Amino acid sequence: EPEVTQTPSHQVTQMGQEVILRCVPISNHLYFYWYRQILGQKVEFLVSFYNNEISEKSEIFDDQFSVERPDGSNFTLKIRSTKLEDSAMYFCASSLGLAGGGQETQYFGPGTRLLVL
Amino acid sequence: AQSVTQLDSQVPVFEEAPVELRCNYSSSVSVYLFWYVQYPNQGLQLLLKYLSGSTLVKGINGFEAEFNKSQTSFHLRKPSVHISDTAEYFCAVTTQGGSEKLVFGKGTKLTVNP
């Protein structure tokens, strides 16, 4: 069964450093997402991406964040200058992108645990 | 804006007992409702979803949920749990005709004891 994969599973970085989190969505999916979960808190939406552009972003997704689909398979989240409060589990997800309007099932990867020291 | 409340952060039960995990939502517009499960070291997996029609929705692994519009609830149930059901369960909503953004509750950790 196709699945969303994410690398690395864990990442430790120093405050102020740039990190890139990588995701390989399910191959025929058109909609891609990033969510994060700070320890003990809710899973929060960061950004959605469709047709090579951001379709929606949350207030968390400020100028230090960016997303990219550099090739036909990868979907990346870059944090330019990490802060302590960026420590969280980051989940990538994808959906078919055909039904739209909130009906789609989103398929999640296992997450990348980011720790900023 | 939408919000989701899962009242129980942890639910311990014995094997073969029934379980109900509670979920309430708040929204000024109509919503679609989802339950996801996360097993240790894995991603979130869809258990079931309510889009329209019958308010009783059946999902994978013997779980079901009932949409109650008047009580703005979408509680998850299973009549007899197994050790393998030990996981974290997340309720989530999207707005009908709106964005694809899932709004999650805080999750309920279900622990099934022998």
mmCIF file of C-alpha atoms in Angstrom:
data_model
loop_
_atom_site.group_PDB
_atom_site.id
_atom_site.type_symbol
_atom_site.label_atom_id
_atom_site.label_comp_id
_atom_site.label_asym_id
_atom_site.label_seq_id
_atom_site.Cartn_x
_atom_site.Cartn_y
_atom_site.Cartn_z
ATOM 1 C CA GLU A 1 0.000 0.000 0.000
ATOM 2 C CA PRO A 2 1.420 3.409 -0.932
ATOM 3 C CA GLU A 3 2.453 5.590 1.969
ATOM 4 C CA VAL A 4 3.887 8.992 2.744
ATOM 5 C CA THR A 5 7.505 8.876 3.867
ATOM 6 C CA GLN A 6 9.507 11.484 5.764
ATOM 7 C CA THR A 7 13.194 11.979 6.414
ATOM 8 C CA PRO A 8 14.894 12.287 8.769
ATOM 9 C CA SER A 9 12.903 10.699 11.572
ATOM 10 C CA HIS A 10 14.776 12.832 14.114
ATOM 11 C CA GLN A 11 16.746 16.038 13.730
ATOM 12 C CA VAL A 12 18.676 17.992 16.342
ATOM 13 C CA THR A 13 19.845 21.486 15.438
ATOM 14 C CA GLN A 14 21.220 24.614 17.048
ATOM 15 C CA MET A 15 19.088 27.730 17.356
ATOM 16 C CA GLY A 16 19.538 29.953 14.327
ATOM 17 C CA GLN A 17 20.439 27.125 11.980
ATOM 18 C CA GLU A 18 18.488 26.248 8.856
ATOM 19 C CA VAL A 19 16.766 22.890 8.595
ATOM 20 C CA ILE A 20 15.072 21.145 5.706
ATOM 21 C CA LEU A 21 12.513 18.460 6.379
ATOM 22 C CA ARG A 22 11.778 16.124 3.519
ATOM 23 C CA CYS A 23 8.674 14.260 2.487
ATOM 24 C CA VAL A 24 7.752 11.956 -0.352
ATOM 25 C CA PRO A 25 3.965 12.124 -0.837
ATOM 26 C CA ILE A 26 1.924 9.342 -2.414
ATOM 27 C CA SER A 27 2.756 9.414 -6.103
ATOM 28 C CA ASN A 28 -0.621 10.267 -7.674
ATOM 29 C CA HIS A 29 -1.597 12.812 -5.035
ATOM 30 C CA LEU A 30 -1.908 16.470 -5.940
ATOM 31 C CA TYR A 31 -2.379 18.213 -2.586
ATOM 32 C CA PHE A 32 0.383 18.393 0.003
ATOM 33 C CA TYR A 33 0.407 19.618 3.588
ATOM 34 C CA TRP A 34 2.611 20.248 6.578
ATOM 35 C CA TYR A 35 1.341 20.058 10.151
ATOM 36 C CA ARG A 36 3.208 20.207 13.429
ATOM 37 C CA GLN A 37 2.616 19.039 16.977
ATOM 38 C CA ILE A 38 4.428 20.674 19.848
ATOM 39 C CA LEU A 39 4.759 18.233 22.737
ATOM 40 C CA GLY A 40 1.531 18.063 24.696
ATOM 41 C CA GLN A 41 -0.368 20.286 22.282
ATOM 42 C CA LYS A 42 -2.695 19.847 19.319
ATOM 43 C CA VAL A 43 -1.657 18.928 15.808
ATOM 44 C CA GLU A 44 -1.635 22.300 14.002
ATOM 45 C CA PHE A 45 -1.945 23.063 10.311
ATOM 46 C CA LEU A 46 0.976 24.946 8.806
ATOM 47 C CA VAL A 47 0.510 25.054 5.035
ATOM 48 C CA SER A 48 -1.130 23.409 2.051
ATOM 49 C CA PHE A 49 0.350 23.262 -1.436
ATOM 50 C CA TYR A 50 -1.351 22.608 -4.746
ATOM 51 C CA ASN A 51 -0.357 23.083 -8.351
ATOM 52 C CA ASN A 52 3.110 24.264 -7.340
ATOM 53 C CA GLU A 53 1.970 27.040 -5.084
ATOM 54 C CA ILE A 54 0.801 27.608 -1.544
ATOM 55 C CA SER A 55 -2.991 27.358 -1.391
ATOM 56 C CA GLU A 56 -3.362 28.189 2.289
ATOM 57 C CA LYS A 57 -1.110 28.938 5.236
ATOM 58 C CA SER A 58 -1.643 29.503 8.922
ATOM 59 C CA GLU A 59 -0.445 32.419 11.009
ATOM 60 C CA ILE A 60 2.327 30.139 12.288
ATOM 61 C CA PHE A 61 3.759 29.902 8.755
ATOM 62 C CA ASP A 62 5.695 33.160 8.769
ATOM 63 C CA ASP A 63 8.615 34.312 6.643
ATOM 64 C CA GLN A 64 11.039 31.891 8.262
ATOM 65 C CA PHE A 65 9.141 28.973 6.748
ATOM 66 C CA SER A 66 9.043 27.958 3.102
ATOM 67 C CA VAL A 67 7.902 24.946 1.117
ATOM 68 C CA GLU A 68 9.038 23.593 -2.179
ATOM 69 C CA ARG A 69 8.430 20.728 -4.546
ATOM 70 C CA PRO A 70 11.885 20.577 -6.105
ATOM 71 C CA ASP A 71 11.140 17.591 -8.307
ATOM 72 C CA GLY A 72 8.300 15.237 -9.127
ATOM 73 C CA SER A 73 8.496 13.306 -5.880
ATOM 74 C CA ASN A 74 9.793 15.374 -2.962
ATOM 75 C CA PHE A 75 8.028 18.017 -0.893
ATOM 76 C CA THR A 76 10.167 19.985 1.542
ATOM 77 C CA LEU A 77 9.676 22.302 4.494
ATOM 78 C CA LYS A 78 12.519 24.724 5.195
ATOM 79 C CA ILE A 79 12.926 26.634 8.421
ATOM 80 C CA ARG A 80 15.465 29.361 7.765
ATOM 81 C CA SER A 81 16.549 30.313 11.280
ATOM 82 C CA THR A 82 15.262 27.893 13.872
ATOM 83 C CA LYS A 83 14.002 29.016 17.257
ATOM 84 C CA LEU A 84 13.595 27.019 20.439
ATOM 85 C CA GLU A 85 9.830 27.112 19.990
ATOM 86 C CA ASP A 86 10.129 25.348 16.617
ATOM 87 C CA SER A 87 10.851 22.124 18.485
ATOM 88 C CA ALA A 88 7.995 19.831 17.525
ATOM 89 C CA MET A 89 6.951 16.793 15.519
ATOM 90 C CA TYR A 90 6.395 17.816 11.905
ATOM 91 C CA PHE A 91 3.971 15.766 9.834
ATOM 92 C CA CYS A 92 3.700 15.769 6.074
ATOM 93 C CA ALA A 93 0.436 14.695 4.446
ATOM 94 C CA SER A 94 -0.968 14.328 0.955
ATOM 95 C CA SER A 95 -4.370 13.851 -0.633
ATOM 96 C CA LEU A 96 -5.706 13.049 -4.068
ATOM 97 C CA GLY A 97 -6.929 16.584 -4.564
ATOM 98 C CA LEU A 98 -9.913 15.661 -6.697
ATOM 99 C CA ALA A 99 -12.980 16.069 -4.473
ATOM 100 C CA GLY A 100 -11.900 19.221 -2.739
ATOM 101 C CA GLY A 101 -13.975 21.284 -0.343
ATOM 102 C CA GLY A 102 -12.663 19.587 2.774
ATOM 103 C CA GLN A 103 -13.840 16.053 1.910
ATOM 104 C CA GLU A 104 -10.484 14.577 1.034
ATOM 105 C CA THR A 105 -8.763 11.981 3.157
ATOM 106 C CA GLN A 106 -5.292 13.167 4.036
ATOM 107 C CA TYR A 107 -2.595 10.505 4.321
ATOM 108 C CA PHE A 108 0.065 11.276 6.890
ATOM 109 C CA GLY A 109 3.719 10.372 7.145
ATOM 110 C CA PRO A 110 5.320 9.144 10.378
ATOM 111 C CA GLY A 111 6.722 12.579 11.208
ATOM 112 C CA THR A 112 10.087 14.211 11.835
ATOM 113 C CA ARG A 113 10.886 15.061 15.422
ATOM 114 C CA LEU A 114 12.795 18.345 15.432
ATOM 115 C CA LEU A 115 14.687 19.452 18.524
ATOM 116 C CA VAL A 116 16.169 22.945 18.574
ATOM 117 C CA LEU A 117 18.846 23.530 21.217
ATOM 118 C CA ALA B 1 -13.151 29.513 13.300
ATOM 119 C CA GLN B 2 -13.541 25.865 14.124
ATOM 120 C CA SER B 3 -12.375 24.084 17.243
ATOM 121 C CA VAL B 4 -12.380 20.489 18.455
ATOM 122 C CA THR B 5 -12.478 19.342 22.050
ATOM 123 C CA GLN B 6 -11.524 15.871 23.177
ATOM 124 C CA LEU B 7 -12.471 15.844 26.824
ATOM 125 C CA ASP B 8 -10.444 12.794 27.837
ATOM 126 C CA SER B 9 -6.690 12.944 27.453
ATOM 127 C CA GLN B 10 -6.270 9.341 28.624
ATOM 128 C CA VAL B 11 -8.681 6.406 28.675
ATOM 129 C CA PRO B 12 -7.585 3.107 30.238
ATOM 130 C CA VAL B 13 -9.783 0.062 29.614
ATOM 131 C CA PHE B 14 -9.534 -3.679 29.944
ATOM 132 C CA GLU B 15 -9.369 -5.953 26.948
ATOM 133 C CA GLU B 16 -12.792 -6.926 25.514
ATOM 134 C CA ALA B 17 -14.493 -4.011 27.279
ATOM 135 C CA PRO B 18 -16.421 -1.402 25.289
ATOM 136 C CA VAL B 19 -14.966 2.059 24.845
ATOM 137 C CA GLU B 20 -16.203 5.498 23.870
ATOM 138 C CA LEU B 21 -13.860 8.358 23.033
ATOM 139 C CA ARG B 22 -15.580 11.711 23.110
ATOM 140 C CA CYS B 23 -15.273 14.509 20.583
ATOM 141 C CA ASN B 24 -17.152 17.801 20.444
ATOM 142 C CA TYR B 25 -16.680 20.493 17.855
ATOM 143 C CA SER B 26 -17.545 24.143 17.448
ATOM 144 C CA SER B 27 -18.159 25.760 14.079
ATOM 145 C CA SER B 28 -20.349 28.472 12.597
ATOM 146 C CA VAL B 29 -20.560 26.534 9.321
ATOM 147 C CA SER B 30 -21.173 22.919 8.410
ATOM 148 C CA VAL B 31 -18.235 20.589 8.847
ATOM 149 C CA TYR B 32 -16.865 17.246 7.794
ATOM 150 C CA LEU B 33 -15.643 15.074 10.667
ATOM 151 C CA PHE B 34 -12.719 12.673 10.893
ATOM 152 C CA TRP B 35 -11.155 10.287 13.370
ATOM 153 C CA TYR B 36 -7.479 9.452 12.968
ATOM 154 C CA VAL B 37 -5.400 6.925 14.939
ATOM 155 C CA GLN B 38 -1.687 7.085 15.614
ATOM 156 C CA TYR B 39 0.118 3.907 16.619
ATOM 157 C CA PRO B 40 3.562 4.279 18.224
ATOM 158 C CA ASN B 41 6.195 5.545 15.784
ATOM 159 C CA GLN B 42 3.713 5.761 12.933
ATOM 160 C CA GLY B 43 1.828 8.491 11.118
ATOM 161 C CA LEU B 44 -1.821 9.372 11.580
ATOM 162 C CA GLN B 45 -4.128 6.863 9.868
ATOM 163 C CA LEU B 46 -7.751 7.544 8.986
ATOM 164 C CA LEU B 47 -10.209 5.437 11.001
ATOM 165 C CA LEU B 48 -13.409 6.873 9.572
ATOM 166 C CA LYS B 49 -15.017 10.068 8.354
ATOM 167 C CA TYR B 50 -18.456 11.626 8.163
ATOM 168 C CA LEU B 51 -19.294 13.604 5.051
ATOM 169 C CA SER B 52 -23.089 13.284 4.753
ATOM 170 C CA GLY B 53 -25.950 10.790 4.930
ATOM 171 C CA SER B 54 -26.316 8.272 7.729
ATOM 172 C CA THR B 55 -25.108 9.696 11.005
ATOM 173 C CA LEU B 56 -23.622 6.345 12.052
ATOM 174 C CA VAL B 57 -20.308 5.804 10.320
ATOM 175 C CA LYS B 58 -18.382 2.551 10.363
ATOM 176 C CA GLY B 59 -14.628 2.513 10.025
ATOM 177 C CA ILE B 60 -11.695 0.165 10.106
ATOM 178 C CA ASN B 61 -10.811 -2.209 12.939
ATOM 179 C CA GLY B 62 -14.406 -2.399 14.217
ATOM 180 C CA PHE B 63 -14.700 1.259 15.176
ATOM 181 C CA GLU B 64 -17.777 3.380 14.554
ATOM 182 C CA ALA B 65 -18.789 6.945 15.272
ATOM 183 C CA GLU B 66 -22.053 8.796 15.443
ATOM 184 C CA PHE B 67 -22.546 12.349 14.252
ATOM 185 C CA ASN B 68 -24.942 14.325 16.431
ATOM 186 C CA LYS B 69 -25.566 17.760 14.970
ATOM 187 C CA SER B 70 -27.653 19.068 17.858
ATOM 188 C CA GLN B 71 -24.963 18.173 20.366
ATOM 189 C CA THR B 72 -22.115 18.994 17.969
ATOM 190 C CA SER B 73 -20.523 15.679 18.807
ATOM 191 C CA PHE B 74 -18.813 12.863 16.939
ATOM 192 C CA HIS B 75 -18.000 10.211 19.555
ATOM 193 C CA LEU B 76 -15.974 7.157 18.612
ATOM 194 C CA ARG B 77 -17.004 3.720 19.884
ATOM 195 C CA LYS B 78 -15.897 0.131 19.814
ATOM 196 C CA PRO B 79 -17.912 -2.641 21.491
ATOM 197 C CA SER B 80 -14.911 -4.791 22.415
ATOM 198 C CA VAL B 81 -11.328 -3.546 22.371
ATOM 199 C CA HIS B 82 -8.097 -5.458 21.848
ATOM 200 C CA ILE B 83 -4.613 -4.879 23.178
ATOM 201 C CA SER B 84 -3.670 -3.805 19.643
ATOM 202 C CA ASP B 85 -6.077 -0.850 19.845
ATOM 203 C CA THR B 86 -3.684 0.871 22.240
ATOM 204 C CA ALA B 87 -2.880 4.124 20.426
ATOM 205 C CA GLU B 88 -3.621 7.829 20.338
ATOM 206 C CA TYR B 89 -6.882 8.867 18.704
ATOM 207 C CA PHE B 90 -7.460 12.276 17.137
ATOM 208 C CA CYS B 91 -10.746 13.870 16.166
ATOM 209 C CA ALA B 92 -10.593 16.495 13.415
ATOM 210 C CA VAL B 93 -12.843 18.692 11.271
ATOM 211 C CA THR B 94 -12.752 20.551 7.990
ATOM 212 C CA THR B 95 -15.323 23.074 6.813
ATOM 213 C CA GLN B 96 -17.706 22.070 4.056
ATOM 214 C CA GLY B 97 -16.838 23.785 0.809
ATOM 215 C CA GLY B 98 -13.929 25.457 2.515
ATOM 216 C CA SER B 99 -10.247 24.803 2.810
ATOM 217 C CA GLU B 100 -8.547 21.455 3.120
ATOM 218 C CA LYS B 101 -7.137 22.410 6.515
ATOM 219 C CA LEU B 102 -7.776 19.828 9.231
ATOM 220 C CA VAL B 103 -8.427 21.243 12.695
ATOM 221 C CA PHE B 104 -7.505 18.679 15.332
ATOM 222 C CA GLY B 105 -8.392 17.985 18.917
ATOM 223 C CA LYS B 106 -5.635 17.320 21.447
ATOM 224 C CA GLY B 107 -5.984 13.574 21.158
ATOM 225 C CA THR B 108 -7.005 10.766 23.510
ATOM 226 C CA LYS B 109 -4.520 8.127 24.546
ATOM 227 C CA LEU B 110 -6.332 4.782 24.699
ATOM 228 C CA THR B 111 -4.562 2.114 26.721
ATOM 229 C CA VAL B 112 -6.000 -1.396 26.620
ATOM 230 C CA ASN B 113 -4.870 -3.553 29.519
ATOM 231 C CA PRO B 114 -5.004 -7.366 29.683
#
